[in-house]
Tab-separated table of C-alpha atoms in Angstrom:
chain	number	residue	atom	x	y	z
A	1	MET	CA	89.530	85.503	119.491
A	2	THR	CA	91.586	87.947	120.072
A	3	TRP	CA	92.760	90.661	117.027
A	4	LEU	CA	96.016	92.292	118.205
A	5	LEU	CA	96.253	96.081	116.101
A	6	ASP	CA	99.570	98.108	116.205
A	7	ALA	CA	98.573	101.572	114.895
A	8	GLY	CA	101.625	103.483	113.606
A	9	ASN	CA	101.859	106.778	111.586
A	10	THR	CA	100.684	105.581	108.113
A	11	ARG	CA	99.655	102.112	108.275
A	12	VAL	CA	97.768	99.669	110.765
A	13	LYS	CA	99.884	95.820	111.410
A	14	ILE	CA	96.378	93.336	112.630
A	15	THR	CA	97.605	90.119	113.770
A	16	GLN	CA	95.069	87.226	115.151
A	17	LEU	CA	95.412	85.842	118.682
A	18	ALA	CA	94.447	82.080	119.324
A	19	ASP	CA	93.020	81.039	122.904
A	20	ASP	CA	96.061	79.427	122.791
A	21	GLY	CA	98.308	81.700	122.366
A	22	ALA	CA	99.226	81.062	118.720
A	23	MET	CA	100.024	84.312	116.183
A	24	SER	CA	99.113	84.583	113.542
A	25	THR	CA	101.024	86.539	110.216
A	26	SER	CA	100.601	90.334	110.738
A	27	GLN	CA	98.584	91.679	107.731
A	28	VAL	CA	98.966	95.128	106.735
A	29	TYR	CA	96.176	97.629	105.997
A	30	ASP	CA	95.577	101.308	104.917
A	31	TYR	CA	93.801	103.376	107.068
A	32	ALA	CA	91.140	103.859	104.564
A	33	GLU	CA	90.840	99.698	104.657
A	34	ILE	CA	89.853	99.508	108.271
A	35	GLY	CA	86.317	99.853	108.032
A	36	GLU	CA	86.017	96.631	105.244
A	37	TRP	CA	88.030	94.470	107.970
A	38	ALA	CA	86.024	95.933	110.911
A	39	ALA	CA	82.827	94.959	109.122
A	40	GLY	CA	84.336	91.012	109.668
A	41	VAL	CA	84.690	90.827	112.919
A	42	HIS	CA	82.481	89.371	115.310
A	43	SER	CA	80.906	90.990	118.620
A	44	ALA	CA	82.240	88.958	120.731
A	45	GLU	CA	86.092	88.651	119.244
A	46	ARG	CA	88.030	91.050	121.021
A	47	LEU	CA	90.224	94.009	120.228
A	48	LEU	CA	93.427	95.443	121.515
A	49	VAL	CA	94.479	98.852	119.742
A	50	ALA	CA	98.031	99.905	120.683
A	51	CYS	CA	97.451	103.387	118.106
A	52	VAL	CA	100.196	106.176	118.060
A	53	ALA	CA	98.706	107.563	115.306
A	54	GLY	CA	97.893	110.912	114.847
A	55	ASN	CA	94.476	112.631	115.798
A	56	SER	CA	93.268	112.936	111.454
A	57	HIS	CA	94.051	108.775	111.644
A	58	ARG	CA	93.049	107.933	115.514
A	59	ALA	CA	89.576	109.255	115.094
A	60	GLN	CA	89.286	107.281	111.635
A	61	LEU	CA	90.104	104.048	113.797
A	62	GLN	CA	87.703	105.478	116.486
A	63	GLU	CA	84.949	105.918	113.997
A	64	GLN	CA	85.064	102.419	112.398
A	65	LEU	CA	86.379	99.755	114.864
A	66	PRO	CA	83.559	98.453	116.673
A	67	PRO	CA	82.924	99.115	120.143
A	68	GLN	CA	84.300	96.377	122.107
A	69	SER	CA	88.013	97.513	121.181
A	70	GLU	CA	90.621	98.028	123.915
A	71	TRP	CA	92.350	100.939	123.199
A	72	VAL	CA	95.733	100.054	125.333
A	73	GLN	CA	97.218	103.046	127.078
A	74	THR	CA	100.787	102.936	129.069
A	75	PRO	CA	100.748	102.600	132.974
A	76	ALA	CA	102.573	103.793	135.513
A	77	ALA	CA	103.529	100.041	135.737
A	78	GLY	CA	102.521	96.953	133.817
A	79	LEU	CA	103.980	93.601	132.154
A	80	GLY	CA	106.842	93.973	134.349
A	81	ILE	CA	107.979	97.118	133.605
A	82	ARG	CA	108.139	100.739	135.480
A	83	CYS	CA	107.841	104.167	133.753
A	84	ALA	CA	110.518	106.410	134.479
A	85	TYR	CA	108.411	108.886	133.362
A	86	ARG	CA	107.355	111.346	135.528
A	87	ASP	CA	103.780	111.238	133.272
A	88	HIS	CA	103.654	107.627	132.509
A	89	ARG	CA	100.603	109.020	130.021
A	90	LYS	CA	103.260	110.479	127.641
A	91	TRP	CA	105.457	107.953	127.256
A	92	GLY	CA	104.462	105.733	123.924
A	93	VAL	CA	102.252	102.505	124.398
A	94	ASP	CA	104.590	101.734	121.489
A	95	ARG	CA	107.584	102.066	123.090
A	96	TRP	CA	106.152	100.802	126.176
A	97	LEU	CA	104.721	97.267	124.528
A	98	ALA	CA	107.891	96.484	122.615
A	99	LEU	CA	110.190	97.201	125.731
A	100	ALA	CA	108.175	94.784	127.734
A	101	ALA	CA	108.108	91.931	125.124
A	102	VAL	CA	111.522	92.101	125.150
A	103	HIS	CA	111.878	92.325	129.114
A	104	ALA	CA	109.578	89.216	129.055
A	105	SER	CA	111.968	87.217	127.249
A	106	ALA	CA	115.358	88.578	128.481
A	107	ARG	CA	117.806	86.236	130.604
A	108	MET	CA	117.199	86.168	134.467
A	109	GLY	CA	119.477	88.990	135.887
A	110	GLU	CA	120.088	90.780	132.631
A	111	GLY	CA	118.596	94.761	131.773
A	112	SER	CA	117.005	95.213	127.899
A	113	ALA	CA	117.566	97.817	125.560
A	114	VAL	CA	115.261	98.485	122.405
A	115	VAL	CA	115.729	100.628	119.349
A	116	ASP	CA	112.610	101.409	117.067
A	117	MET	CA	113.533	102.520	113.785
A	118	GLY	CA	110.158	104.078	112.150
A	119	THR	CA	108.694	107.192	111.213
A	120	ALA	CA	111.127	108.278	114.344
A	121	THR	CA	113.996	106.151	116.151
A	122	THR	CA	113.105	105.630	119.914
A	123	PHE	CA	115.627	103.775	122.243
A	124	ASP	CA	114.191	102.533	125.305
A	125	ILE	CA	116.049	100.795	128.357
A	126	CYS	CA	115.152	99.069	131.713
A	127	ASP	CA	117.411	97.138	134.525
A	128	ALA	CA	117.000	93.706	134.888
A	129	SER	CA	113.622	94.472	137.590
A	130	GLY	CA	112.004	96.095	134.822
A	131	GLN	CA	112.591	99.696	135.985
A	132	HIS	CA	112.333	101.639	133.058
A	133	LEU	CA	115.437	103.881	133.168
A	134	GLY	CA	114.242	106.506	130.197
A	135	GLY	CA	115.081	106.649	127.123
A	136	TRP	CA	115.192	109.219	123.252
A	137	ILE	CA	113.152	109.799	120.222
A	138	ALA	CA	114.926	110.771	116.966
A	139	PRO	CA	114.005	111.334	113.380
A	140	GLY	CA	113.661	108.636	111.519
A	141	PRO	CA	115.910	107.887	108.155
A	142	GLN	CA	113.161	108.647	106.649
A	143	ALA	CA	112.015	111.569	107.784
A	144	LEU	CA	115.566	113.161	108.046
A	145	LEU	CA	115.772	112.625	104.244
A	146	GLN	CA	112.020	114.494	103.839
A	147	ALA	CA	113.452	117.426	105.975
A	148	LEU	CA	116.831	117.387	104.161
A	149	GLY	CA	115.872	116.427	100.628
A	150	ASN	CA	112.765	118.598	100.942
A	151	GLY	CA	110.500	115.690	98.734
A	152	ARG	CA	113.454	115.212	95.902
A	153	THR	CA	114.627	112.254	97.155
A	154	ALA	CA	113.403	109.001	99.549
A	155	LEU	CA	114.648	106.581	101.159
A	156	PRO	CA	114.691	103.609	99.471
A	157	GLN	CA	112.708	100.822	100.485
A	158	ALA	CA	114.350	97.251	99.660
A	159	ALA	CA	117.918	96.347	100.832
A	160	SER	CA	118.997	95.746	97.478
A	161	LYS	CA	118.794	99.721	96.367
A	162	LEU	CA	120.200	100.553	99.163
A	163	PRO	CA	124.295	101.494	98.882
A	164	ASP	CA	126.794	98.132	100.035
A	165	GLN	CA	128.529	100.147	102.454
A	166	LEU	CA	128.396	103.206	103.788
A	167	GLY	CA	130.694	106.019	102.379
A	168	LEU	CA	131.462	109.696	100.397
A	169	ALA	CA	128.680	110.296	98.685
A	170	ILE	CA	129.458	112.400	94.859
A	171	ASP	CA	126.196	113.818	93.864
A	172	THR	CA	123.323	115.406	96.591
A	173	GLU	CA	120.682	112.699	96.238
A	174	GLU	CA	123.519	110.395	97.300
A	175	ALA	CA	124.760	112.637	99.506
A	176	LEU	CA	121.404	112.571	101.838
A	177	LEU	CA	121.163	109.271	101.580
A	178	HIS	CA	124.464	108.409	102.955
A	179	GLY	CA	123.812	111.139	105.454
A	180	ALA	CA	120.761	109.755	106.465
A	181	LEU	CA	122.031	106.403	107.016
A	182	HIS	CA	125.212	107.415	108.612
A	183	CYS	CA	122.266	109.408	111.070
A	184	ALA	CA	120.498	106.162	111.730
A	185	VAL	CA	123.639	104.340	112.202
A	186	GLY	CA	125.098	107.056	114.698
A	187	SER	CA	121.606	106.432	116.754
A	188	ILE	CA	121.989	102.677	116.930
A	189	ARG	CA	126.206	102.942	118.103
A	190	ALA	CA	125.081	105.703	121.295
A	191	ALA	CA	121.796	103.419	121.771
A	192	ALA	CA	124.386	99.828	122.223
A	193	ASP	CA	126.901	101.861	123.927
A	194	THR	CA	124.797	103.362	127.150
A	195	ALA	CA	122.889	99.860	126.675
A	196	ARG	CA	126.211	98.741	127.886
A	197	GLU	CA	127.054	101.589	130.137
A	198	HIS	CA	123.787	99.894	132.383
A	199	GLY	CA	124.776	96.202	132.104
A	200	VAL	CA	122.557	95.672	128.967
A	201	PRO	CA	124.993	93.000	126.685
A	202	THR	CA	122.490	93.348	123.331
A	203	LEU	CA	120.863	95.728	122.099
A	204	ILE	CA	117.356	94.899	120.501
A	205	LEU	CA	116.830	96.565	116.896
A	206	ALA	CA	113.491	96.858	116.032
A	207	GLY	CA	110.589	98.523	113.070
A	208	GLY	CA	110.460	99.138	109.929
A	209	GLY	CA	113.862	99.674	109.035
A	210	ALA	CA	116.218	98.007	111.543
A	211	ALA	CA	116.660	94.767	108.142
A	212	LEU	CA	117.617	97.869	106.116
A	213	MET	CA	119.783	99.097	108.879
A	214	GLN	CA	121.667	95.356	108.878
A	215	PRO	CA	124.294	95.450	106.884
A	216	TYR	CA	125.787	98.724	108.377
A	217	ILE	CA	125.766	97.700	111.671
A	218	GLN	CA	127.899	94.400	111.457
A	219	GLY	CA	129.853	94.215	114.496
A	220	LEU	CA	127.447	95.744	117.115
A	221	SER	CA	125.974	93.868	119.987
A	222	VAL	CA	122.617	93.994	118.296
A	223	SER	CA	120.278	91.699	117.675
A	224	ILE	CA	117.297	92.238	115.147
A	225	ALA	CA	113.507	91.717	115.992
A	226	SER	CA	110.186	92.217	114.665
A	227	GLU	CA	106.865	92.290	115.630
A	228	LEU	CA	107.544	93.531	119.123
A	229	VAL	CA	104.503	95.889	119.884
A	230	THR	CA	102.251	92.889	118.099
A	231	GLN	CA	104.199	90.628	120.673
A	232	GLY	CA	103.431	92.873	123.978
A	233	LEU	CA	100.029	92.926	122.618
A	234	ALA	CA	99.791	89.547	123.248
A	235	LEU	CA	101.376	90.140	126.681
A	236	TYR	CA	98.201	92.196	127.694
A	237	ALA	CA	95.865	89.984	126.287
A	238	GLN	CA	97.590	87.293	128.878
A	239	VAL	CA	97.277	89.233	131.713
A	240	VAL	CA	94.808	92.028	131.209
A	241	GLU	CA	91.297	90.666	131.810
A	242	LYS	CA	88.663	91.666	129.315
A	243	PRO	CA	86.553	94.254	130.535
A	244	ALA	CA	82.561	93.176	131.272
A	245	GLN	CA	80.453	93.801	128.646
A	246	SER	CA	77.545	96.039	129.902
A	247	ALA	CA	74.080	94.935	129.277
């Protein structure tokens, strides 16, 4: 049995990967809850951790997870992707895993492009051979609202509470909300344009904000996906052998 841990800036998503490749529904935990969860992990079980959290959360995880945990790092080349960065260690492991998951499922002869919309909005693209062409990082909608609104407003977490369509606002909080959403849509449009320029017909939109953005991107060649980092970790589990345990 293998556990797949996608550790983000605020929470940890944990998925169980069976020996036959079947994955359970992901469960989400706060960092304070990880110790209690980890206490139930058997010493023979494998743990794969993709962590992009800040130092304090990373230290918290390292302290609470069992010793057999494997902290996945971005390689210069792996899972079919060759990193474009001069220093591959600076390319976020979540971005590598997500792009690898999309590339693995892409149609023959097509490249892959992913926008992940969470605390930050990231974009990465590779050609059909798996050569990473690069990408970019921008603030996510929530971060924009926090910066502009100085804590006065927040992006609703349910699509039903968002405006039906983007337009002109008539008060400050509404204007901040529409502005953050317009910036997010603009990022997605720019990514879709870049993807087309490089021969990638469909952009994949993932992350916690993907579903919220769906009403505002009609007409774009964009598909919504979920659990891409987890899928990348599952690929990793299949192709990278578990390290031998020291006696």
